[in-house]
Amino acid sequence: MDDRQQGYDEQAALWNGVAGQGWVRAQRVLDRLFEPMEAALVQAVVQRGPGQVLDVGCGTGATTLAVAREMGERGRCIGIDVSGPMIDAARRRAENEGSLAQFVCDDAQRYRFAAGSFDTVISRLGVMFFDDPVTAFRNLRTAMREGGVVRAIVWRSAAENPFMTVAEQAAAPLIPSLPARQPGAPGQFAFADAGRVSDILERSGWADIAVRRVDFACGFPAAELAGYVTNVGPVGRVFGDLDRDTRERVVRTVLPAFDRFLDAGEVRFTAACWLVEATAPSGEGLHHR
Ligand SMILES: C[S@@+](CC[C@H](N)C(=O)[O-])C[C@H]1O[C@@H](n2cnc3c(N)ncnc32)[C@H](O)[C@@H]1O
């Protein structure tokens, strides 16, 4: 098996297994936490006007639903995600609120989109997991109408996002099997290097590429912290496999490590991200690449 196939299989297995199930369980707190990013993406669609919008790595659908709500009958928002459990949750939400949003469960890197069918691609933290990002962004670009745009929010580095690694650092002595992060590998911080992101977009045929720093003030009730830690991220992924005693010790050890992020009953932190923007050039531009 080649490295790319293996990379895809690992991500697909993760998001169809523990990671996806953890995100479904923690959906309410995650949507609260990442609401400022949802607002920014909805705003980006509003600025361009209604149309055909694709939400890549849409997960349980918060941003897809928010954009569909905003556009009403004037446009369509389709979410694509490789995770069966997360797409099932997104479809349930859409049905419950009578949304026009639609969802596809598939790999956005390989899915055969109808060429030239979207005006805008959005993503909230959903494009860092491709085994071959250039192929993936080329695939997304061919799905765009001429002049269509991508607006994707991705994480900057782990060093700039200390909140995101608190749990694993505190839990590491108790969970020797906790997998170490692999810099640059598909995953949360794969797009931390802005130069690499620009290069990926350029090589996949996008134009007018901009990678801008953007910080989001995020928060959620402190009472939700244990649920967050035990469902999401590297600790959340292994938590269910630990014996009861270790689980209790992990919770007792990890929660106090978040003290510096607590303020008046709320967890508060800054999400250090890039807003990645680019345009699908005209057919002529594509021809010369
Ligand atoms: C960090 S979650 C973000 C989910 C959602 N955008 C949100 O903000 O709630 C990353 C998402 O990317 C999805 N994903 C990973 N690789 C993918 C791929 N190749 N194609 C489509 N989705 C993918 C995962 O299943 C997961 O739902």
Coordinates of C-alpha atoms and ligand atoms in Angstrom, one line a residue:
M1 CA 0.0 0.0 0.0
D2 CA 1.4 3.4 -0.9
D3 CA 1.9 6.2 1.8
R4 CA -1.0 8.3 0.4
Q5 CA -3.5 5.4 0.5
Q6 CA -2.3 4.6 4.0
G7 CA -2.7 8.3 5.0
Y8 CA -6.2 8.4 3.6
D9 CA -7.1 5.1 5.3
E10 CA -5.9 6.3 8.6
Q11 CA -7.8 9.6 8.5
A12 CA -11.0 7.9 7.2
A13 CA -10.8 5.3 9.9
L14 CA -10.2 7.9 12.6
W15 CA -13.1 10.1 11.5
N16 CA -15.4 7.2 11.0
G17 CA -14.3 5.8 14.4
V18 CA -13.3 7.4 17.7
A19 CA -12.6 11.0 16.4
G20 CA -16.0 11.2 14.6
Q21 CA -17.9 9.7 17.4
G22 CA -16.2 12.0 19.9
W23 CA -17.1 15.1 17.8
V24 CA -20.7 13.9 17.5
R25 CA -21.0 13.5 21.3
A26 CA -19.3 16.9 21.9
Q27 CA -21.2 18.7 19.1
R28 CA -23.0 21.2 21.2
V29 CA -19.8 22.4 23.0
L30 CA -17.7 22.4 19.8
D31 CA -20.3 24.5 17.9
R32 CA -20.3 27.0 20.8
L33 CA -16.5 27.0 20.9
F34 CA -16.1 27.5 17.1
E35 CA -19.1 29.8 16.7
P36 CA -16.9 32.9 15.9
M37 CA -15.5 31.0 12.9
E38 CA -19.0 30.0 11.7
A39 CA -19.9 33.7 11.8
A40 CA -16.8 34.7 9.8
L41 CA -17.7 32.1 7.1
V42 CA -21.3 33.1 6.9
Q43 CA -20.2 36.7 6.5
A44 CA -17.9 35.6 3.6
V45 CA -20.8 34.0 1.8
V46 CA -23.1 37.1 2.5
Q47 CA -20.4 39.4 1.0
R48 CA -20.4 37.4 -2.2
G49 CA -24.2 37.0 -2.3
P50 CA -26.2 33.7 -2.4
G51 CA -25.1 30.9 -4.8
Q52 CA -23.9 27.4 -4.7
V53 CA -21.7 26.8 -1.7
L54 CA -19.7 23.7 -0.8
D55 CA -18.6 23.2 2.8
V56 CA -15.6 20.9 2.9
G57 CA -15.0 18.7 6.0
C58 CA -18.4 19.9 7.2
G59 CA -18.5 17.5 10.1
T60 CA -21.8 17.6 12.0
G61 CA -22.9 20.5 9.7
A62 CA -23.0 23.7 11.8
T63 CA -21.5 25.9 9.1
T64 CA -23.4 24.2 6.3
L65 CA -26.7 24.7 8.2
A66 CA -25.8 28.3 9.1
V67 CA -25.0 29.2 5.5
A68 CA -28.2 27.5 4.2
R69 CA -30.2 29.4 6.9
E70 CA -28.7 32.7 5.7
M71 CA -29.4 32.0 2.0
G72 CA -32.8 30.5 2.2
E73 CA -34.3 29.7 -1.2
R74 CA -31.7 32.0 -2.9
G75 CA -28.9 29.5 -2.8
R76 CA -27.8 26.0 -1.8
C77 CA -25.2 24.8 0.6
I78 CA -23.8 21.3 0.4
G79 CA -21.6 19.8 3.0
I80 CA -19.1 17.0 2.2
D81 CA -17.4 14.9 4.9
V82 CA -15.7 11.5 5.0
S83 CA -17.2 10.7 8.4
G84 CA -20.4 8.6 8.4
P85 CA -21.3 9.3 12.0
M86 CA -20.8 13.1 11.5
I87 CA -22.8 13.2 8.3
D88 CA -25.6 11.2 9.9
A89 CA -25.6 13.8 12.7
A90 CA -25.6 16.7 10.2
R91 CA -28.5 15.1 8.3
R92 CA -30.5 14.7 11.5
R93 CA -29.9 18.4 12.3
A94 CA -31.0 19.4 8.8
E95 CA -34.2 17.4 9.1
N96 CA -35.0 18.8 12.6
E97 CA -34.7 22.4 11.4
G98 CA -36.2 21.8 8.0
S99 CA -33.0 23.0 6.3
L100 CA -32.4 23.0 2.6
A101 CA -28.7 22.0 3.3
Q102 CA -27.6 18.8 1.7
F103 CA -24.9 16.4 2.8
V104 CA -22.6 14.0 1.0
C105 CA -20.5 11.4 2.8
D106 CA -17.3 11.0 0.8
D107 CA -13.7 12.0 0.5
A108 CA -13.5 15.6 -0.8
Q109 CA -10.1 14.9 -2.3
R110 CA -11.4 12.2 -4.7
Y111 CA -15.1 12.9 -5.0
R112 CA -16.2 13.6 -8.6
F113 CA -17.9 16.9 -8.3
A114 CA -19.8 18.2 -11.3
A115 CA -17.3 20.6 -13.0
G116 CA -17.9 24.3 -12.5
S117 CA -20.8 23.9 -10.1
F118 CA -19.9 26.0 -7.1
D119 CA -19.5 29.7 -6.4
T120 CA -17.9 29.4 -3.0
V121 CA -16.0 26.8 -1.0
I122 CA -16.0 27.2 2.7
S123 CA -14.4 25.2 5.4
R124 CA -14.1 25.5 9.2
L125 CA -11.0 23.5 10.1
G126 CA -11.9 20.7 7.6
V127 CA -9.1 20.9 4.9
M128 CA -6.0 19.8 6.9
F129 CA -6.5 16.1 6.7
F130 CA -6.0 15.3 3.0
D131 CA -3.3 12.7 2.1
D132 CA -2.5 14.7 -1.0
P133 CA -3.5 18.4 -0.5
V134 CA -2.5 19.5 -4.0
T135 CA -4.7 16.9 -5.6
A136 CA -7.5 17.7 -3.1
F137 CA -7.4 21.5 -3.8
R138 CA -7.2 20.8 -7.6
N139 CA -10.3 18.7 -7.3
L140 CA -12.1 21.5 -5.4
R141 CA -10.9 24.1 -7.9
T142 CA -12.4 22.1 -10.9
A143 CA -15.7 22.0 -9.0
M144 CA -15.7 25.9 -9.1
R145 CA -17.3 28.2 -11.5
E146 CA -14.8 30.7 -13.1
G147 CA -14.1 33.4 -10.4
G148 CA -15.4 31.1 -7.6
V149 CA -13.7 31.5 -4.3
V150 CA -12.4 29.4 -1.4
R151 CA -12.6 30.7 2.2
A152 CA -11.1 28.2 4.6
I153 CA -10.2 28.6 8.2
V154 CA -7.2 26.4 9.4
W155 CA -5.1 26.3 12.5
R156 CA -1.7 28.1 12.8
S157 CA 0.9 26.3 14.8
A158 CA 0.5 24.3 18.0
A159 CA 2.9 26.8 19.7
E160 CA 0.5 29.6 18.9
N161 CA -2.5 27.5 20.1
P162 CA -1.4 26.3 23.6
F163 CA -5.0 25.6 24.6
M164 CA -5.1 22.8 22.0
T165 CA -2.2 20.8 23.6
V166 CA -2.9 21.3 27.3
A167 CA -4.7 18.0 27.7
E168 CA -2.2 15.8 26.0
Q169 CA 0.7 17.4 27.8
A170 CA -0.9 16.9 31.2
A171 CA -2.1 13.4 30.4
A172 CA 1.1 12.1 28.8
P173 CA 2.7 10.7 32.0
L174 CA -0.5 8.7 32.6
I175 CA -1.0 7.5 29.0
P176 CA 2.3 6.3 27.6
S177 CA 0.5 5.1 24.4
L178 CA -0.7 8.7 23.6
P179 CA 0.4 9.2 20.0
A180 CA 2.8 12.0 19.4
R181 CA 1.9 14.7 16.8
Q182 CA 3.7 14.3 13.5
P183 CA 4.6 17.8 12.2
G184 CA 3.3 18.4 8.6
A185 CA 1.4 15.1 8.5
P186 CA -2.3 15.2 7.8
G187 CA -4.0 16.5 10.9
Q188 CA -5.0 19.5 13.0
F189 CA -1.8 21.6 12.4
A190 CA -0.9 20.4 8.9
F191 CA -1.5 23.9 7.5
A192 CA 0.4 25.8 10.2
D193 CA 3.0 26.9 7.7
A194 CA 1.5 29.7 5.6
G195 CA 4.2 29.4 2.9
R196 CA 3.3 25.7 2.5
V197 CA -0.4 26.6 2.2
S198 CA 0.2 29.2 -0.5
D199 CA 2.3 26.7 -2.4
I200 CA -0.4 24.0 -2.2
L201 CA -3.0 26.4 -3.6
E202 CA -0.7 27.7 -6.3
R203 CA 0.3 24.2 -7.4
S204 CA -3.4 23.2 -7.5
G205 CA -4.2 26.1 -9.9
W206 CA -5.8 28.7 -7.7
A207 CA -5.2 32.4 -8.2
D208 CA -5.3 35.6 -6.0
I209 CA -4.0 33.5 -3.0
A210 CA -4.0 35.2 0.4
V211 CA -3.2 33.5 3.7
R212 CA -4.2 36.0 6.5
R213 CA -3.7 35.8 10.2
V214 CA -6.9 35.8 12.1
D215 CA -7.5 35.3 15.8
F216 CA -10.9 34.1 17.2
A217 CA -11.9 34.7 20.8
C218 CA -13.4 31.3 21.8
G219 CA -15.2 30.1 24.9
F220 CA -17.6 27.7 26.5
P221 CA -19.0 27.0 30.0
A222 CA -16.3 25.6 32.3
A223 CA -18.9 22.9 33.3
E224 CA -18.4 21.4 29.8
L225 CA -14.6 21.1 30.0
A226 CA -14.5 17.5 31.2
G227 CA -16.8 16.5 28.3
Y228 CA -14.6 18.4 25.9
V229 CA -11.3 16.8 27.1
T230 CA -12.7 13.2 27.2
N231 CA -14.2 13.3 23.7
V232 CA -12.0 15.5 21.5
G233 CA -8.3 15.6 20.5
P234 CA -5.6 13.0 21.2
V235 CA -6.8 12.4 24.8
G236 CA -10.5 12.1 23.8
R237 CA -9.5 9.5 21.1
V238 CA -7.9 7.1 23.6
F239 CA -10.0 7.9 26.7
G240 CA -12.7 5.2 26.1
D241 CA -10.0 2.5 25.9
L242 CA -8.5 3.4 29.3
D243 CA -9.4 1.4 32.4
R244 CA -11.6 3.1 35.0
D245 CA -8.8 4.0 37.4
T246 CA -6.7 5.6 34.7
R247 CA -9.7 7.5 33.3
E248 CA -10.3 9.0 36.8
R249 CA -6.7 9.9 37.2
V250 CA -6.6 11.5 33.8
V251 CA -9.6 13.7 34.5
R252 CA -8.2 14.7 38.0
T253 CA -4.8 15.6 36.4
V254 CA -6.0 17.3 33.2
L255 CA -8.7 19.6 34.3
P256 CA -6.5 21.7 36.7
A257 CA -4.0 22.1 33.8
F258 CA -6.7 24.3 32.2
D259 CA -6.9 26.7 35.1
R260 CA -5.1 29.5 33.3
F261 CA -7.9 29.4 30.7
L262 CA -10.7 29.8 33.2
D263 CA -12.5 33.1 33.8
A264 CA -15.7 33.6 35.6
G265 CA -17.1 30.1 35.0
E266 CA -16.1 30.2 31.3
V267 CA -13.2 28.6 29.4
R268 CA -11.7 31.3 27.3
F269 CA -8.9 31.1 24.8
T270 CA -7.7 32.5 21.5
A271 CA -7.8 30.3 18.4
A272 CA -4.8 31.4 16.2
C273 CA -5.8 30.6 12.6
W274 CA -5.2 31.4 9.0
L275 CA -8.0 32.6 6.8
V276 CA -7.1 31.0 3.4
E277 CA -8.6 32.8 0.4
A278 CA -8.1 32.1 -3.3
T279 CA -10.0 32.4 -6.6
A280 CA -10.6 29.8 -9.3
P281 CA -9.1 31.5 -12.4
S282 CA -10.7 31.6 -15.8
G283 CA -10.4 28.6 -18.2
E284 CA -7.5 30.4 -19.9
G285 CA -5.6 30.7 -16.6
L286 CA -6.1 27.0 -16.0
H287 CA -4.9 26.0 -19.5
H288 CA -1.5 27.5 -18.9
R289 CA -0.8 25.7 -15.6
Ligands
LIG1 C1 -11.8 19.3 12.8 S1 -13.2 18.5 12.1 C2 -14.2 20.0 11.6 C3 -15.6 19.7 11.3 C4 -16.5 20.9 11.0 N1 -16.0 21.6 9.9 C5 -16.7 21.8 12.2 O1 -16.2 22.9 12.2 O2 -17.4 21.4 13.1 C6 -12.5 18.0 10.5 C7 -13.5 17.3 9.6 O3 -12.9 17.0 8.4 C8 -13.4 15.8 7.9 N2 -12.4 15.2 6.9 C9 -11.2 14.7 7.1 N3 -10.7 14.2 5.9 C10 -11.6 14.5 5.0 C11 -11.7 14.2 3.6 N4 -10.7 13.7 2.9 N5 -12.8 14.6 2.9 C12 -13.9 15.2 3.6 N6 -13.8 15.4 4.9 C13 -12.8 15.1 5.6 C14 -13.5 15.0 9.2 O4 -14.3 13.9 9.0 C15 -14.0 16.0 10.2 O5 -15.4 16.1 10.1

